[in-house]
């Protein structure tokens, strides 16, 4: 499971429900059933609004459906929850580009590059035996 040991039992239950819907959404998306994927991603997010994986999937599914405004709103939400999420800023760059919002796209691409560089330069924690 993707949940943390620091979660309360209620949070763990919500995460488990969210994971079930998330995995169903992945299957739907892989099979080209975008509307069903969107419904399951939305259900996963409703079950656990802090679970970023279905938010990423939802943004991608909205992009596939060419619903760029909703995709942008979801990607912005991811960036609010985790400002260091490189994929959120990369997604925003792509989505802005698709809408012809070139300055915004370039700004998000720059953010993603800087965040990527910071992550590469971050000292690695030694492995525990």
PDB file of C-alpha atoms in Angstrom:
ATOM      1  CA  UNK A   1       0.000   0.000   0.000  1.00  0.00           C
ATOM      2  CA  UNK A   2       1.050   3.558  -0.576  1.00  0.00           C
ATOM      3  CA  UNK A   3       0.040   4.932   2.824  1.00  0.00           C
ATOM      4  CA  UNK A   4       2.351   5.995   5.614  1.00  0.00           C
ATOM      5  CA  UNK A   5       2.741   4.451   9.056  1.00  0.00           C
ATOM      6  CA  UNK A   6       2.099   7.951  10.468  1.00  0.00           C
ATOM      7  CA  UNK A   7      -1.542   7.921   9.371  1.00  0.00           C
ATOM      8  CA  UNK A   8      -4.390   7.415  11.810  1.00  0.00           C
ATOM      9  CA  UNK A   9      -6.595   4.350  11.306  1.00  0.00           C
ATOM     10  CA  UNK A  10      -9.253   6.593   9.712  1.00  0.00           C
ATOM     11  CA  UNK A  11      -6.698   8.102   7.358  1.00  0.00           C
ATOM     12  CA  UNK A  12      -5.423   4.628   6.487  1.00  0.00           C
ATOM     13  CA  UNK A  13      -8.980   3.530   5.662  1.00  0.00           C
ATOM     14  CA  UNK A  14      -9.503   6.588   3.462  1.00  0.00           C
ATOM     15  CA  UNK A  15      -6.191   5.967   1.726  1.00  0.00           C
ATOM     16  CA  UNK A  16      -7.057   2.303   1.118  1.00  0.00           C
ATOM     17  CA  UNK A  17     -10.382   3.318  -0.454  1.00  0.00           C
ATOM     18  CA  UNK A  18      -8.599   5.955  -2.522  1.00  0.00           C
ATOM     19  CA  UNK A  19      -6.013   3.415  -3.682  1.00  0.00           C
ATOM     20  CA  UNK A  20      -8.730   1.023  -4.834  1.00  0.00           C
ATOM     21  CA  UNK A  21     -10.316   3.724  -6.994  1.00  0.00           C
ATOM     22  CA  UNK A  22      -6.892   4.931  -8.159  1.00  0.00           C
ATOM     23  CA  UNK A  23      -5.909   1.487  -9.437  1.00  0.00           C
ATOM     24  CA  UNK A  24      -9.282   1.106 -11.158  1.00  0.00           C
ATOM     25  CA  UNK A  25      -8.720   4.506 -12.803  1.00  0.00           C
ATOM     26  CA  UNK A  26      -5.299   3.413 -14.039  1.00  0.00           C
ATOM     27  CA  UNK A  27      -6.863   0.354 -15.662  1.00  0.00           C
ATOM     28  CA  UNK A  28      -9.615   2.425 -17.293  1.00  0.00           C
ATOM     29  CA  UNK A  29      -7.123   4.964 -18.605  1.00  0.00           C
ATOM     30  CA  UNK A  30      -4.824   2.251 -19.987  1.00  0.00           C
ATOM     31  CA  UNK A  31      -7.809   0.754 -21.794  1.00  0.00           C
ATOM     32  CA  UNK A  32      -8.779   4.109 -23.303  1.00  0.00           C
ATOM     33  CA  UNK A  33     -11.873   4.600 -21.152  1.00  0.00           C
ATOM     34  CA  UNK A  34     -11.072   8.182 -20.189  1.00  0.00           C
ATOM     35  CA  UNK A  35     -14.494   9.140 -18.791  1.00  0.00           C
ATOM     36  CA  UNK A  36     -14.452   6.121 -16.472  1.00  0.00           C
ATOM     37  CA  UNK A  37     -10.886   6.922 -15.461  1.00  0.00           C
ATOM     38  CA  UNK A  38     -11.879  10.486 -14.605  1.00  0.00           C
ATOM     39  CA  UNK A  39     -14.764   9.235 -12.457  1.00  0.00           C
ATOM     40  CA  UNK A  40     -12.498   6.871 -10.527  1.00  0.00           C
ATOM     41  CA  UNK A  41      -9.712   9.437 -10.133  1.00  0.00           C
ATOM     42  CA  UNK A  42     -12.280  11.909  -8.790  1.00  0.00           C
ATOM     43  CA  UNK A  43     -13.583   9.266  -6.357  1.00  0.00           C
ATOM     44  CA  UNK A  44     -10.032   8.548  -5.195  1.00  0.00           C
ATOM     45  CA  UNK A  45      -9.411  12.255  -4.588  1.00  0.00           C
ATOM     46  CA  UNK A  46     -12.735  12.550  -2.734  1.00  0.00           C
ATOM     47  CA  UNK A  47     -11.715   9.654  -0.481  1.00  0.00           C
ATOM     48  CA  UNK A  48      -8.280  11.144   0.255  1.00  0.00           C
ATOM     49  CA  UNK A  49      -7.664  14.694  -1.009  1.00  0.00           C
ATOM     50  CA  UNK A  50      -3.978  14.536   0.043  1.00  0.00           C
ATOM     51  CA  UNK A  51      -3.155  11.500  -2.129  1.00  0.00           C
ATOM     52  CA  UNK A  52      -1.184  13.022  -4.994  1.00  0.00           C
ATOM     53  CA  UNK A  53      -1.073  10.027  -7.352  1.00  0.00           C
ATOM     54  CA  UNK A  54      -4.756  10.194  -8.340  1.00  0.00           C
ATOM     55  CA  UNK A  55      -4.458  13.968  -8.693  1.00  0.00           C
ATOM     56  CA  UNK A  56      -1.672  13.458 -11.217  1.00  0.00           C
ATOM     57  CA  UNK A  57      -3.783  10.864 -13.001  1.00  0.00           C
ATOM     58  CA  UNK A  58      -6.802  13.149 -12.998  1.00  0.00           C
ATOM     59  CA  UNK A  59      -4.807  15.998 -14.522  1.00  0.00           C
ATOM     60  CA  UNK A  60      -3.534  13.640 -17.223  1.00  0.00           C
ATOM     61  CA  UNK A  61      -7.006  12.255 -17.909  1.00  0.00           C
ATOM     62  CA  UNK A  62      -8.468  15.752 -18.240  1.00  0.00           C
ATOM     63  CA  UNK A  63      -5.609  16.563 -20.613  1.00  0.00           C
ATOM     64  CA  UNK A  64      -6.462  13.494 -22.686  1.00  0.00           C
ATOM     65  CA  UNK A  65     -10.099  14.665 -22.767  1.00  0.00           C
ATOM     66  CA  UNK A  66      -8.829  18.097 -23.882  1.00  0.00           C
ATOM     67  CA  UNK A  67     -10.422  19.688 -20.816  1.00  0.00           C
ATOM     68  CA  UNK A  68      -7.418  21.905 -20.236  1.00  0.00           C
ATOM     69  CA  UNK A  69      -9.040  24.254 -17.728  1.00  0.00           C
ATOM     70  CA  UNK A  70      -9.872  21.391 -15.365  1.00  0.00           C
ATOM     71  CA  UNK A  71      -6.462  19.819 -15.931  1.00  0.00           C
ATOM     72  CA  UNK A  72      -4.794  23.113 -15.049  1.00  0.00           C
ATOM     73  CA  UNK A  73      -6.907  23.463 -11.909  1.00  0.00           C
ATOM     74  CA  UNK A  74      -5.870  19.971 -10.770  1.00  0.00           C
ATOM     75  CA  UNK A  75      -2.185  20.556 -11.567  1.00  0.00           C
ATOM     76  CA  UNK A  76      -2.316  23.826  -9.615  1.00  0.00           C
ATOM     77  CA  UNK A  77      -3.824  21.935  -6.676  1.00  0.00           C
ATOM     78  CA  UNK A  78      -0.929  19.464  -6.782  1.00  0.00           C
ATOM     79  CA  UNK A  79       1.547  22.349  -6.795  1.00  0.00           C
ATOM     80  CA  UNK A  80      -0.247  23.844  -3.774  1.00  0.00           C
ATOM     81  CA  UNK A  81      -0.049  20.552  -1.869  1.00  0.00           C
ATOM     82  CA  UNK A  82       3.573  19.928  -2.872  1.00  0.00           C
ATOM     83  CA  UNK A  83       5.323  23.017  -4.273  1.00  0.00           C
ATOM     84  CA  UNK A  84       8.421  20.912  -5.031  1.00  0.00           C
ATOM     85  CA  UNK A  85       6.553  18.459  -7.262  1.00  0.00           C
ATOM     86  CA  UNK A  86       8.419  18.629 -10.569  1.00  0.00           C
ATOM     87  CA  UNK A  87       5.686  16.770 -12.447  1.00  0.00           C
ATOM     88  CA  UNK A  88       3.033  19.283 -11.371  1.00  0.00           C
ATOM     89  CA  UNK A  89       5.024  22.147 -12.873  1.00  0.00           C
ATOM     90  CA  UNK A  90       5.888  20.123 -15.975  1.00  0.00           C
ATOM     91  CA  UNK A  91       2.203  19.314 -16.435  1.00  0.00           C
ATOM     92  CA  UNK A  92       1.263  22.958 -16.018  1.00  0.00           C
ATOM     93  CA  UNK A  93       3.828  23.898 -18.651  1.00  0.00           C
ATOM     94  CA  UNK A  94       2.386  21.404 -21.126  1.00  0.00           C
ATOM     95  CA  UNK A  95      -1.189  22.419 -20.383  1.00  0.00           C
ATOM     96  CA  UNK A  96      -0.474  26.127 -20.710  1.00  0.00           C
ATOM     97  CA  UNK A  97       1.296  25.446 -23.995  1.00  0.00           C
ATOM     98  CA  UNK A  98      -1.756  23.548 -25.268  1.00  0.00           C
ATOM     99  CA  UNK A  99      -3.901  26.593 -24.449  1.00  0.00           C
ATOM    100  CA  UNK A 100      -1.478  28.944 -26.195  1.00  0.00           C
ATOM    101  CA  UNK A 101      -0.388  30.530 -22.919  1.00  0.00           C
ATOM    102  CA  UNK A 102       3.283  30.598 -23.850  1.00  0.00           C
ATOM    103  CA  UNK A 103       4.675  32.920 -21.117  1.00  0.00           C
ATOM    104  CA  UNK A 104       2.927  30.866 -18.420  1.00  0.00           C
ATOM    105  CA  UNK A 105       4.163  27.639 -20.013  1.00  0.00           C
ATOM    106  CA  UNK A 106       7.732  28.898 -20.078  1.00  0.00           C
ATOM    107  CA  UNK A 107       7.538  30.041 -16.446  1.00  0.00           C
ATOM    108  CA  UNK A 108       6.299  26.622 -15.296  1.00  0.00           C
ATOM    109  CA  UNK A 109       8.942  24.844 -17.376  1.00  0.00           C
ATOM    110  CA  UNK A 110      11.606  26.963 -15.690  1.00  0.00           C
ATOM    111  CA  UNK A 111      10.205  26.096 -12.251  1.00  0.00           C
ATOM    112  CA  UNK A 112      10.271  22.402 -13.125  1.00  0.00           C
ATOM    113  CA  UNK A 113      13.892  22.632 -14.315  1.00  0.00           C
ATOM    114  CA  UNK A 114      15.040  24.433 -11.170  1.00  0.00           C
ATOM    115  CA  UNK A 115      13.216  21.959  -8.926  1.00  0.00           C
ATOM    116  CA  UNK A 116      14.760  19.074 -10.845  1.00  0.00           C
ATOM    117  CA  UNK A 117      18.220  20.536 -10.425  1.00  0.00           C
ATOM    118  CA  UNK A 118      17.637  21.066  -6.699  1.00  0.00           C
ATOM    119  CA  UNK A 119      16.560  17.458  -6.326  1.00  0.00           C
ATOM    120  CA  UNK A 120      19.639  16.254  -8.177  1.00  0.00           C
ATOM    121  CA  UNK A 121      21.924  18.335  -5.982  1.00  0.00           C
ATOM    122  CA  UNK A 122      20.244  17.352  -2.720  1.00  0.00           C
ATOM    123  CA  UNK A 123      22.577  15.227  -0.609  1.00  0.00           C
ATOM    124  CA  UNK A 124      21.547  11.608  -0.553  1.00  0.00           C
ATOM    125  CA  UNK A 125      20.692  10.094   2.809  1.00  0.00           C
ATOM    126  CA  UNK A 126      22.890   7.136   3.688  1.00  0.00           C
ATOM    127  CA  UNK A 127      21.140   3.791   3.465  1.00  0.00           C
ATOM    128  CA  UNK A 128      20.211   2.139   6.705  1.00  0.00           C
ATOM    129  CA  UNK A 129      21.426  -1.455   7.022  1.00  0.00           C
TER     130      UNK A 129
END
